[in-house]
Amino acid sequence: MKTWRLAATAICAAMGLGAQAQTTLKIGYTPAATSHYGVGSTVLCDEIEKGTQGRYKCQQFPAGSLGGEREMIEAVQLGTLDIVNTSTGPVGNFVPEVKIVDIPFLFRDYDHARRYLDSAAGQDLLTKFPSKGLVALAWTENGFRHMTNSKRAIVKPADAAGLKMRTMENKVHMEGYKAFGIQPTPMAFPEVFGALQQGAVDGQENPIPVILASKFSQVQKHLSLTGHVYSPALYLTSPRLMNKLSEADKKVFYEAAKKATAAQRKKVNEDEDNGIAQLEKEGMNVVRKVDGAAFRSALAPAMASYTKEFGADNIRKIQDFK
Ligand code: PAF
């Protein structure tokens, strides 16, 4: 038993207090328990348990055991799941204001993305969730997405052209990837390994931590460090749950989410630093020098449509954020 729990139990016993009511929260995510999602979720759960002196604890459901991200978000809205640690992939279908952060090549690097999401503008997006039956505890992180496939090395869009690639159920991504010449095939993540293994799709795109944790090196030969889009993530819960909490417990949940974000981002950093060499060791052919300028210019028709949907000024504000 952890020290803080022993101490809490001892204090309760000394004060003559009986066993406290305990609530077990279900938290789901799609990658493996060893992934960045597992690391962040564990910190979130530990901090909630510690901060509420064990009145709230979690049971984790990793590896898509409760379905894909869209299904889990719906489950949170319905109240059959308490928390989901999800990428923004399907979130725009619930909270349209979030779609803008999924534009390819919007963020320059991790520092840009993290600082924007943590800024007042990024935090303002979190206020759009409660009217949709969701509460966003904090932004967290999936990472910059890269392409893998079983056919050929991708250096420029012409190499990606015609490849059937699994994508998230995200219209903003799909529009951009079509401009790259890819045939986007949206699919829930729990089906992806099998689809790659059976050749139902040629490739997929995901951050290094996901490629590692999902063992895609077993079913994909080529990895290109395209970094074509930053994939934010969120800890989502429901107004139903939050409204049951005291003000002090609410604070515990938000503080726990902040600590979880730091841990999840740290794990992304570690996987970015060590994971590429690991994937090479596992047999992947890694293209480090991708023609980023060619991918950016191929994106032009999609950019015109993003500009119509989101407004040139709103996109520029994010791109120019310092
Ligand atoms: O590709 C996806 O669906 C997402 O990146 C994943 C792996 C579920 C993590 O959010």
CSV table of C-alpha atoms and ligand atoms in Angstrom, one decimal:
chain,number,residue,atom,x,y,z
A,1,MET,CA,0.0,0.0,0.0
A,2,LYS,CA,1.3,3.5,-0.8
A,3,THR,CA,2.7,5.6,2.0
A,4,TRP,CA,0.0,8.3,1.7
A,5,ARG,CA,-2.8,5.7,1.8
A,6,LEU,CA,-1.3,4.1,4.9
A,7,ALA,CA,-1.1,7.5,6.5
A,8,ALA,CA,-4.7,8.4,5.5
A,9,THR,CA,-5.9,5.1,6.9
A,10,ALA,CA,-3.9,5.6,10.1
A,11,ILE,CA,-5.3,9.1,10.6
A,12,CYS,CA,-8.9,7.9,10.0
A,13,ALA,CA,-8.4,5.0,12.5
A,14,ALA,CA,-6.9,7.4,15.1
A,15,MET,CA,-9.9,9.8,14.6
A,16,GLY,CA,-12.3,6.8,15.0
A,17,LEU,CA,-13.6,7.3,11.4
A,18,GLY,CA,-14.9,4.2,9.6
A,19,ALA,CA,-14.2,3.1,6.0
A,20,GLN,CA,-14.9,5.9,3.5
A,21,ALA,CA,-17.2,5.5,0.5
A,22,GLN,CA,-15.0,4.8,-2.5
A,23,THR,CA,-15.9,5.4,-6.1
A,24,THR,CA,-14.0,3.6,-8.9
A,25,LEU,CA,-13.8,5.6,-12.1
A,26,LYS,CA,-13.4,3.8,-15.4
A,27,ILE,CA,-10.8,5.4,-17.7
A,28,GLY,CA,-10.3,4.2,-21.3
A,29,TYR,CA,-7.7,4.8,-24.0
A,30,THR,CA,-6.8,3.1,-27.3
A,31,PRO,CA,-3.0,2.4,-27.2
A,32,ALA,CA,-1.3,-0.1,-24.9
A,33,ALA,CA,-0.9,0.4,-21.2
A,34,THR,CA,2.9,0.9,-21.7
A,35,SER,CA,2.3,3.8,-24.1
A,36,HIS,CA,2.3,7.6,-23.4
A,37,TYR,CA,-1.4,7.2,-22.9
A,38,GLY,CA,-0.8,4.6,-20.2
A,39,VAL,CA,1.8,6.8,-18.5
A,40,GLY,CA,-0.5,9.9,-18.5
A,41,SER,CA,-3.5,7.9,-17.3
A,42,THR,CA,-1.6,6.3,-14.5
A,43,VAL,CA,-0.4,9.7,-13.2
A,44,LEU,CA,-4.0,11.1,-13.5
A,45,CYS,CA,-5.4,8.2,-11.6
A,46,ASP,CA,-2.7,8.2,-8.9
A,47,GLU,CA,-3.0,11.9,-8.3
A,48,ILE,CA,-6.8,11.7,-8.1
A,49,GLU,CA,-6.6,8.9,-5.6
A,50,LYS,CA,-4.0,10.7,-3.6
A,51,GLY,CA,-5.7,14.1,-3.7
A,52,THR,CA,-9.1,12.6,-2.6
A,53,GLN,CA,-7.5,10.4,0.1
A,54,GLY,CA,-8.7,7.3,-1.8
A,55,ARG,CA,-12.3,8.3,-2.1
A,56,TYR,CA,-11.8,8.2,-5.9
A,57,LYS,CA,-9.7,5.6,-7.7
A,58,CYS,CA,-9.5,4.3,-11.2
A,59,GLN,CA,-9.7,1.2,-13.2
A,60,GLN,CA,-7.8,1.5,-16.5
A,61,PHE,CA,-9.1,0.0,-19.8
A,62,PRO,CA,-6.2,0.3,-22.2
A,63,ALA,CA,-5.6,-1.0,-25.7
A,64,GLY,CA,-9.0,-0.3,-27.1
A,65,SER,CA,-10.6,-2.8,-24.8
A,66,LEU,CA,-13.7,-0.5,-24.7
A,67,GLY,CA,-13.6,0.3,-28.4
A,68,GLY,CA,-12.2,3.2,-30.5
A,69,GLU,CA,-11.9,6.8,-29.4
A,70,ARG,CA,-15.2,7.9,-31.0
A,71,GLU,CA,-17.1,5.1,-29.1
A,72,MET,CA,-15.4,6.0,-25.8
A,73,ILE,CA,-16.3,9.7,-26.1
A,74,GLU,CA,-19.9,8.7,-26.7
A,75,ALA,CA,-19.7,6.4,-23.7
A,76,VAL,CA,-18.5,9.4,-21.6
A,77,GLN,CA,-21.4,11.4,-22.8
A,78,LEU,CA,-23.8,8.6,-21.9
A,79,GLY,CA,-22.2,8.0,-18.5
A,80,THR,CA,-21.1,4.4,-19.1
A,81,LEU,CA,-17.4,5.5,-19.1
A,82,ASP,CA,-16.0,8.1,-16.7
A,83,ILE,CA,-12.9,9.4,-18.4
A,84,VAL,CA,-11.3,8.9,-21.8
A,85,ASN,CA,-7.7,9.8,-22.7
A,86,THR,CA,-8.2,10.6,-26.4
A,87,SER,CA,-6.5,12.2,-29.4
A,88,THR,CA,-8.5,15.0,-31.1
A,89,GLY,CA,-9.0,12.6,-34.0
A,90,PRO,CA,-12.8,12.2,-33.5
A,91,VAL,CA,-13.3,15.2,-31.1
A,92,GLY,CA,-14.2,17.7,-33.9
A,93,ASN,CA,-17.3,15.6,-34.6
A,94,PHE,CA,-18.5,16.5,-31.1
A,95,VAL,CA,-17.0,19.9,-30.5
A,96,PRO,CA,-16.5,21.5,-34.0
A,97,GLU,CA,-14.4,24.4,-32.6
A,98,VAL,CA,-11.5,21.9,-31.9
A,99,LYS,CA,-11.2,21.0,-35.6
A,100,ILE,CA,-8.8,23.9,-36.4
A,101,VAL,CA,-6.0,22.4,-34.3
A,102,ASP,CA,-6.0,19.3,-36.6
A,103,ILE,CA,-4.8,21.3,-39.7
A,104,PRO,CA,-1.7,19.6,-41.2
A,105,PHE,CA,1.6,21.6,-40.7
A,106,LEU,CA,-0.2,24.1,-38.4
A,107,PHE,CA,2.4,23.8,-35.6
A,108,ARG,CA,6.1,24.1,-36.2
A,109,ASP,CA,7.3,21.8,-33.4
A,110,TYR,CA,6.4,20.4,-30.0
A,111,ASP,CA,7.3,23.7,-28.2
A,112,HIS,CA,4.9,25.7,-30.4
A,113,ALA,CA,2.0,23.2,-30.0
A,114,ARG,CA,2.4,22.8,-26.3
A,115,ARG,CA,2.7,26.5,-25.6
A,116,TYR,CA,-0.3,27.3,-27.8
A,117,LEU,CA,-2.5,24.7,-26.2
A,118,ASP,CA,-1.5,25.9,-22.7
A,119,SER,CA,-2.1,29.6,-23.6
A,120,ALA,CA,-5.3,31.5,-23.0
A,121,ALA,CA,-6.4,30.7,-26.6
A,122,GLY,CA,-5.8,27.0,-26.2
A,123,GLN,CA,-7.5,27.0,-22.8
A,124,ASP,CA,-10.5,28.9,-24.3
A,125,LEU,CA,-11.1,25.9,-26.6
A,126,LEU,CA,-11.7,23.8,-23.5
A,127,THR,CA,-14.6,25.9,-22.5
A,128,LYS,CA,-16.5,24.7,-25.6
A,129,PHE,CA,-17.0,21.1,-24.2
A,130,PRO,CA,-19.6,21.3,-21.4
A,131,SER,CA,-22.4,22.3,-23.8
A,132,LYS,CA,-21.7,19.0,-25.7
A,133,GLY,CA,-22.0,16.9,-22.5
A,134,LEU,CA,-18.2,16.7,-22.0
A,135,VAL,CA,-15.6,18.3,-19.7
A,136,ALA,CA,-12.0,18.7,-20.9
A,137,LEU,CA,-9.8,18.4,-17.8
A,138,ALA,CA,-6.6,19.4,-19.8
A,139,TRP,CA,-4.9,19.2,-23.1
A,140,THR,CA,-2.5,16.3,-23.3
A,141,GLU,CA,-0.5,14.8,-26.2
A,142,ASN,CA,-0.4,12.1,-28.8
A,143,GLY,CA,2.5,13.6,-30.9
A,144,PHE,CA,3.5,14.5,-34.4
A,145,ARG,CA,2.2,12.0,-36.9
A,146,HIS,CA,4.5,10.2,-39.4
A,147,MET,CA,3.6,7.8,-42.3
A,148,THR,CA,4.3,4.1,-42.4
A,149,ASN,CA,3.5,1.7,-45.2
A,150,SER,CA,4.4,-1.7,-46.6
A,151,LYS,CA,5.0,-0.6,-50.2
A,152,ARG,CA,7.8,2.0,-50.6
A,153,ALA,CA,9.9,4.7,-49.0
A,154,ILE,CA,8.1,8.0,-48.9
A,155,VAL,CA,10.2,11.1,-49.5
A,156,LYS,CA,7.8,13.4,-51.3
A,157,PRO,CA,4.0,13.4,-52.0
A,158,ALA,CA,4.5,11.6,-55.4
A,159,ASP,CA,5.7,8.6,-53.4
A,160,ALA,CA,2.6,8.6,-51.2
A,161,ALA,CA,0.3,9.0,-54.1
A,162,GLY,CA,-2.1,6.2,-54.6
A,163,LEU,CA,-1.3,4.5,-51.3
A,164,LYS,CA,-4.4,3.3,-49.3
A,165,MET,CA,-3.7,4.6,-45.9
A,166,ARG,CA,-5.8,4.2,-42.7
A,167,THR,CA,-6.6,7.6,-41.2
A,168,MET,CA,-8.5,8.7,-38.2
A,169,GLU,CA,-12.2,9.6,-38.6
A,170,ASN,CA,-11.2,13.2,-39.0
A,171,LYS,CA,-12.4,15.2,-42.1
A,172,VAL,CA,-9.6,17.9,-41.6
A,173,HIS,CA,-6.9,15.2,-41.8
A,174,MET,CA,-8.6,13.4,-44.7
A,175,GLU,CA,-8.9,16.5,-46.8
A,176,GLY,CA,-5.2,17.2,-46.3
A,177,TYR,CA,-4.1,13.7,-47.0
A,178,LYS,CA,-6.1,13.6,-50.2
A,179,ALA,CA,-4.1,16.7,-51.3
A,180,PHE,CA,-1.0,14.6,-50.7
A,181,GLY,CA,-2.4,12.1,-53.2
A,182,ILE,CA,-3.1,9.4,-50.5
A,183,GLN,CA,-6.3,7.4,-50.5
A,184,PRO,CA,-7.5,8.0,-46.9
A,185,THR,CA,-9.4,5.1,-45.4
A,186,PRO,CA,-10.9,6.1,-42.0
A,187,MET,CA,-11.0,3.3,-39.4
A,188,ALA,CA,-11.2,2.9,-35.7
A,189,PHE,CA,-7.8,2.2,-34.2
A,190,PRO,CA,-8.5,-1.2,-32.7
A,191,GLU,CA,-8.9,-2.5,-36.3
A,192,VAL,CA,-5.7,-1.1,-37.6
A,193,PHE,CA,-3.1,-3.8,-36.8
A,194,GLY,CA,-5.3,-6.5,-38.5
A,195,ALA,CA,-6.0,-4.3,-41.5
A,196,LEU,CA,-2.2,-3.7,-42.0
A,197,GLN,CA,-1.4,-7.4,-41.4
A,198,GLN,CA,-4.0,-8.5,-44.0
A,199,GLY,CA,-3.1,-5.8,-46.5
A,200,ALA,CA,-6.5,-4.3,-46.4
A,201,VAL,CA,-4.6,-1.0,-46.3
A,202,ASP,CA,-1.0,-0.2,-47.4
A,203,GLY,CA,-0.2,2.1,-44.5
A,204,GLN,CA,-1.2,4.3,-41.6
A,205,GLU,CA,0.1,7.4,-39.9
A,206,ASN,CA,0.7,7.9,-36.2
A,207,PRO,CA,3.3,9.4,-33.8
A,208,ILE,CA,6.4,7.4,-32.9
A,209,PRO,CA,5.0,6.4,-29.4
A,210,VAL,CA,2.0,4.8,-31.1
A,211,ILE,CA,4.1,3.1,-33.8
A,212,LEU,CA,6.3,1.6,-31.0
A,213,ALA,CA,3.6,0.6,-28.5
A,214,SER,CA,1.4,-0.9,-31.3
A,215,LYS,CA,4.3,-3.0,-32.7
A,216,PHE,CA,3.6,-1.7,-36.2
A,217,SER,CA,7.2,-2.7,-37.2
A,218,GLN,CA,5.8,-6.3,-37.4
A,219,VAL,CA,3.5,-5.3,-40.2
A,220,GLN,CA,5.0,-2.2,-41.9
A,221,LYS,CA,8.4,-1.9,-43.6
A,222,HIS,CA,8.7,1.8,-44.3
A,223,LEU,CA,8.6,4.7,-41.8
A,224,SER,CA,8.9,8.3,-43.2
A,225,LEU,CA,9.4,11.1,-40.6
A,226,THR,CA,6.8,13.3,-42.4
A,227,GLY,CA,5.6,15.0,-39.1
A,228,HIS,CA,2.7,16.1,-41.3
A,229,VAL,CA,0.4,17.0,-38.4
A,230,TYR,CA,0.5,17.5,-34.7
A,231,SER,CA,-2.0,15.2,-32.8
A,232,PRO,CA,-3.2,16.8,-29.6
A,233,ALA,CA,-5.0,14.7,-27.0
A,234,LEU,CA,-7.4,15.5,-24.1
A,235,TYR,CA,-8.5,14.0,-20.8
A,236,LEU,CA,-12.3,14.1,-21.2
A,237,THR,CA,-14.9,13.5,-18.5
A,238,SER,CA,-18.6,14.5,-18.1
A,239,PRO,CA,-20.4,17.3,-16.5
A,240,ARG,CA,-22.4,14.6,-14.7
A,241,LEU,CA,-19.3,13.4,-12.9
A,242,MET,CA,-17.8,16.9,-12.3
A,243,ASN,CA,-21.1,18.2,-10.8
A,244,LYS,CA,-21.0,15.5,-8.2
A,245,LEU,CA,-17.6,16.7,-6.9
A,246,SER,CA,-17.0,19.2,-4.1
A,247,GLU,CA,-15.1,22.3,-5.2
A,248,ALA,CA,-12.0,20.9,-3.5
A,249,ASP,CA,-12.3,17.6,-5.3
A,250,LYS,CA,-12.8,19.4,-8.6
A,251,LYS,CA,-9.5,21.2,-8.0
A,252,VAL,CA,-7.8,17.8,-7.3
A,253,PHE,CA,-9.1,16.5,-10.7
A,254,TYR,CA,-7.8,19.6,-12.6
A,255,GLU,CA,-4.4,19.5,-10.9
A,256,ALA,CA,-4.1,15.8,-11.4
A,257,ALA,CA,-4.8,16.3,-15.2
A,258,LYS,CA,-2.0,19.0,-15.3
A,259,LYS,CA,0.5,16.5,-13.8
A,260,ALA,CA,-0.7,13.8,-16.1
A,261,THR,CA,-0.1,16.0,-19.1
A,262,ALA,CA,3.5,16.7,-18.0
A,263,ALA,CA,4.1,12.9,-17.7
A,264,GLN,CA,2.4,12.1,-21.0
A,265,ARG,CA,4.4,14.7,-22.9
A,266,LYS,CA,7.6,13.5,-21.2
A,267,LYS,CA,7.0,10.0,-22.4
A,268,VAL,CA,6.4,11.4,-25.9
A,269,ASN,CA,9.8,13.1,-25.7
A,270,GLU,CA,11.5,9.9,-24.6
A,271,ASP,CA,9.9,7.9,-27.4
A,272,GLU,CA,10.9,10.5,-29.9
A,273,ASP,CA,14.5,10.4,-28.6
A,274,ASN,CA,14.9,6.6,-28.5
A,275,GLY,CA,12.1,5.1,-30.6
A,276,ILE,CA,13.3,5.7,-34.1
A,277,ALA,CA,16.5,3.8,-33.5
A,278,GLN,CA,14.4,1.1,-31.8
A,279,LEU,CA,12.1,0.8,-34.9
A,280,GLU,CA,15.2,0.5,-37.1
A,281,LYS,CA,16.4,-2.3,-34.9
A,282,GLU,CA,13.1,-4.0,-35.3
A,283,GLY,CA,13.6,-3.9,-39.1
A,284,MET,CA,11.9,-0.7,-40.3
A,285,ASN,CA,13.5,1.3,-43.1
A,286,VAL,CA,13.4,4.9,-41.8
A,287,VAL,CA,13.4,7.9,-44.1
A,288,ARG,CA,14.6,10.8,-42.1
A,289,LYS,CA,15.0,13.4,-44.9
A,290,VAL,CA,11.5,14.0,-46.1
A,291,ASP,CA,10.8,16.8,-48.7
A,292,GLY,CA,8.7,18.9,-46.3
A,293,ALA,CA,8.4,21.8,-48.7
A,294,ALA,CA,6.9,19.5,-51.3
A,295,PHE,CA,4.3,18.2,-48.8
A,296,ARG,CA,3.5,21.8,-47.7
A,297,SER,CA,3.0,23.0,-51.3
A,298,ALA,CA,0.8,19.9,-52.1
A,299,LEU,CA,-1.4,20.9,-49.2
A,300,ALA,CA,-2.4,24.2,-51.0
A,301,PRO,CA,-5.9,23.1,-52.2
A,302,ALA,CA,-6.8,21.8,-48.8
A,303,MET,CA,-5.4,25.0,-47.2
A,304,ALA,CA,-7.8,27.0,-49.4
A,305,SER,CA,-10.7,25.0,-48.0
A,306,TYR,CA,-9.5,25.3,-44.4
A,307,THR,CA,-9.2,29.0,-44.9
A,308,LYS,CA,-12.9,29.1,-46.0
A,309,GLU,CA,-14.0,26.9,-43.0
A,310,PHE,CA,-11.9,28.4,-40.2
A,311,GLY,CA,-10.9,31.9,-41.5
A,312,ALA,CA,-7.4,33.0,-42.6
A,313,ASP,CA,-6.9,35.2,-39.5
A,314,ASN,CA,-7.7,32.4,-37.1
A,315,ILE,CA,-5.3,30.0,-38.8
A,316,ARG,CA,-2.6,32.7,-39.0
A,317,LYS,CA,-3.0,33.5,-35.3
A,318,ILE,CA,-2.0,29.9,-34.4
A,319,GLN,CA,0.7,29.6,-37.0
A,320,ASP,CA,2.3,32.9,-35.8
A,321,PHE,CA,1.9,32.2,-32.1
A,322,LYS,CA,5.2,32.8,-30.4
B,1,PAF,O1,-4.5,6.8,-34.9
B,1,PAF,C1,-5.3,7.0,-33.9
B,1,PAF,O2,-6.5,6.6,-34.0
B,1,PAF,C2,-4.7,7.7,-32.7
B,1,PAF,O3,-3.6,8.3,-33.0
B,1,PAF,C3,-4.5,6.7,-31.5
B,1,PAF,C4,-3.6,5.7,-31.8
B,1,PAF,C5,-5.9,6.1,-31.2
B,1,PAF,C6,-4.1,7.5,-30.3
B,1,PAF,O4,-4.9,8.5,-30.0
